[in-house]
């Protein structure tokens, strides 16, 4: 199993190395909620997706694992996401209005 996942990741890296990594603001917000909200509130925030109960249960199981990540490391990840989001907003503005760049 591990070898197949590694092979998949290497294949994706080789085939799609030029892909533009635009971070969706909604994804950033959801990931921030995932890191910082208590379980009950996060479960409520997942309701908007109308996901099957087993999917929600799996997501909550992963959240319990990531809740063990130190606050310091969560802040580092959040700051990286903010940087990516700012770069993405700038890139999108440049694409939408090339004369402003």
CSV table of C-alpha atoms in Angstrom, one decimal:
chain,number,residue,atom,x,y,z
A,1,UNK,CA,0.0,0.0,0.0
A,2,UNK,CA,2.7,2.5,0.9
A,3,UNK,CA,4.6,1.8,-2.3
A,4,UNK,CA,1.5,2.4,-4.4
A,5,UNK,CA,0.9,5.8,-2.7
A,6,UNK,CA,4.5,6.8,-3.2
A,7,UNK,CA,4.3,5.8,-6.8
A,8,UNK,CA,1.1,7.8,-7.2
A,9,UNK,CA,2.7,10.9,-5.7
A,10,UNK,CA,5.8,10.6,-7.8
A,11,UNK,CA,3.7,10.2,-10.9
A,12,UNK,CA,1.6,13.2,-10.1
A,13,UNK,CA,4.8,15.3,-9.3
A,14,UNK,CA,6.3,14.3,-12.7
A,15,UNK,CA,3.2,14.8,-14.8
A,16,UNK,CA,1.9,17.9,-13.2
A,17,UNK,CA,4.9,19.8,-12.0
A,18,UNK,CA,3.8,23.0,-13.8
A,19,UNK,CA,0.3,23.1,-12.2
A,20,UNK,CA,-0.6,26.4,-10.7
A,21,UNK,CA,-1.2,26.0,-7.0
A,22,UNK,CA,-4.1,28.4,-6.4
A,23,UNK,CA,-5.4,28.1,-2.8
A,24,UNK,CA,-9.1,28.5,-2.5
A,25,UNK,CA,-10.1,30.9,0.3
A,26,UNK,CA,-12.9,28.6,1.4
A,27,UNK,CA,-10.4,25.7,1.7
A,28,UNK,CA,-8.2,27.9,3.8
A,29,UNK,CA,-11.1,28.9,6.1
A,30,UNK,CA,-12.2,25.2,6.4
A,31,UNK,CA,-8.6,24.2,7.3
A,32,UNK,CA,-8.3,26.9,9.9
A,33,UNK,CA,-11.6,25.7,11.4
A,34,UNK,CA,-10.3,22.2,11.3
A,35,UNK,CA,-7.2,23.2,13.3
A,36,UNK,CA,-8.8,25.5,15.9
A,37,UNK,CA,-12.5,24.8,16.4
A,38,UNK,CA,-13.6,22.3,19.1
A,39,UNK,CA,-15.0,19.0,17.8
A,40,UNK,CA,-18.6,19.9,18.3
A,41,UNK,CA,-18.4,23.2,16.5
A,42,UNK,CA,-16.4,21.7,13.7
A,43,UNK,CA,-18.9,19.0,13.2
A,44,UNK,CA,-21.6,21.7,12.9
A,45,UNK,CA,-19.5,23.5,10.3
A,46,UNK,CA,-19.4,20.3,8.2
A,47,UNK,CA,-23.2,20.1,8.0
A,48,UNK,CA,-23.1,22.6,5.0
A,49,UNK,CA,-21.6,19.8,2.8
A,50,UNK,CA,-24.4,17.3,3.5
A,51,UNK,CA,-21.8,14.6,3.7
A,52,UNK,CA,-22.8,11.0,4.7
A,53,UNK,CA,-22.4,10.3,8.4
A,54,UNK,CA,-19.5,7.8,7.9
A,55,UNK,CA,-17.5,10.6,6.0
A,56,UNK,CA,-18.1,13.0,8.8
A,57,UNK,CA,-17.1,10.4,11.4
A,58,UNK,CA,-13.8,9.7,9.4
A,59,UNK,CA,-13.1,13.5,9.2
A,60,UNK,CA,-13.7,13.8,13.0
A,61,UNK,CA,-11.3,10.9,13.6
A,62,UNK,CA,-8.6,12.6,11.6
A,63,UNK,CA,-9.3,15.8,13.5
A,64,UNK,CA,-8.8,14.1,16.8
A,65,UNK,CA,-5.3,13.1,15.6
A,66,UNK,CA,-4.5,16.6,14.4
A,67,UNK,CA,-5.7,18.0,17.7
A,68,UNK,CA,-2.6,16.5,19.2
A,69,UNK,CA,-0.4,18.8,17.0
A,70,UNK,CA,1.1,21.5,19.1
A,71,UNK,CA,-0.4,25.0,18.9
A,72,UNK,CA,3.0,26.3,17.7
A,73,UNK,CA,2.9,24.0,14.7
A,74,UNK,CA,-0.7,24.8,14.0
A,75,UNK,CA,0.2,28.5,13.9
A,76,UNK,CA,3.1,27.8,11.5
A,77,UNK,CA,0.7,26.0,9.1
A,78,UNK,CA,-1.9,28.7,9.4
A,79,UNK,CA,0.7,31.4,8.6
A,80,UNK,CA,1.9,29.5,5.5
A,81,UNK,CA,-1.8,29.3,4.3
A,82,UNK,CA,-2.1,33.0,4.8
A,83,UNK,CA,1.0,33.6,2.7
A,84,UNK,CA,-0.3,31.3,0.0
A,85,UNK,CA,-3.7,32.9,0.0
A,86,UNK,CA,-2.2,36.4,-0.3
A,87,UNK,CA,-0.1,35.3,-3.2
A,88,UNK,CA,-3.1,33.7,-4.8
A,89,UNK,CA,-5.2,36.8,-4.5
A,90,UNK,CA,-2.5,38.9,-6.1
A,91,UNK,CA,-2.1,36.3,-8.9
A,92,UNK,CA,-5.8,36.3,-9.6
A,93,UNK,CA,-6.0,40.1,-9.6
A,94,UNK,CA,-3.2,40.2,-12.1
A,95,UNK,CA,-4.9,37.7,-14.3
A,96,UNK,CA,-8.2,39.6,-14.2
A,97,UNK,CA,-6.7,43.0,-14.7
A,98,UNK,CA,-3.3,42.7,-16.3
A,99,UNK,CA,-2.9,46.5,-16.6
A,100,UNK,CA,-2.8,46.8,-12.8
A,101,UNK,CA,0.2,44.5,-12.3
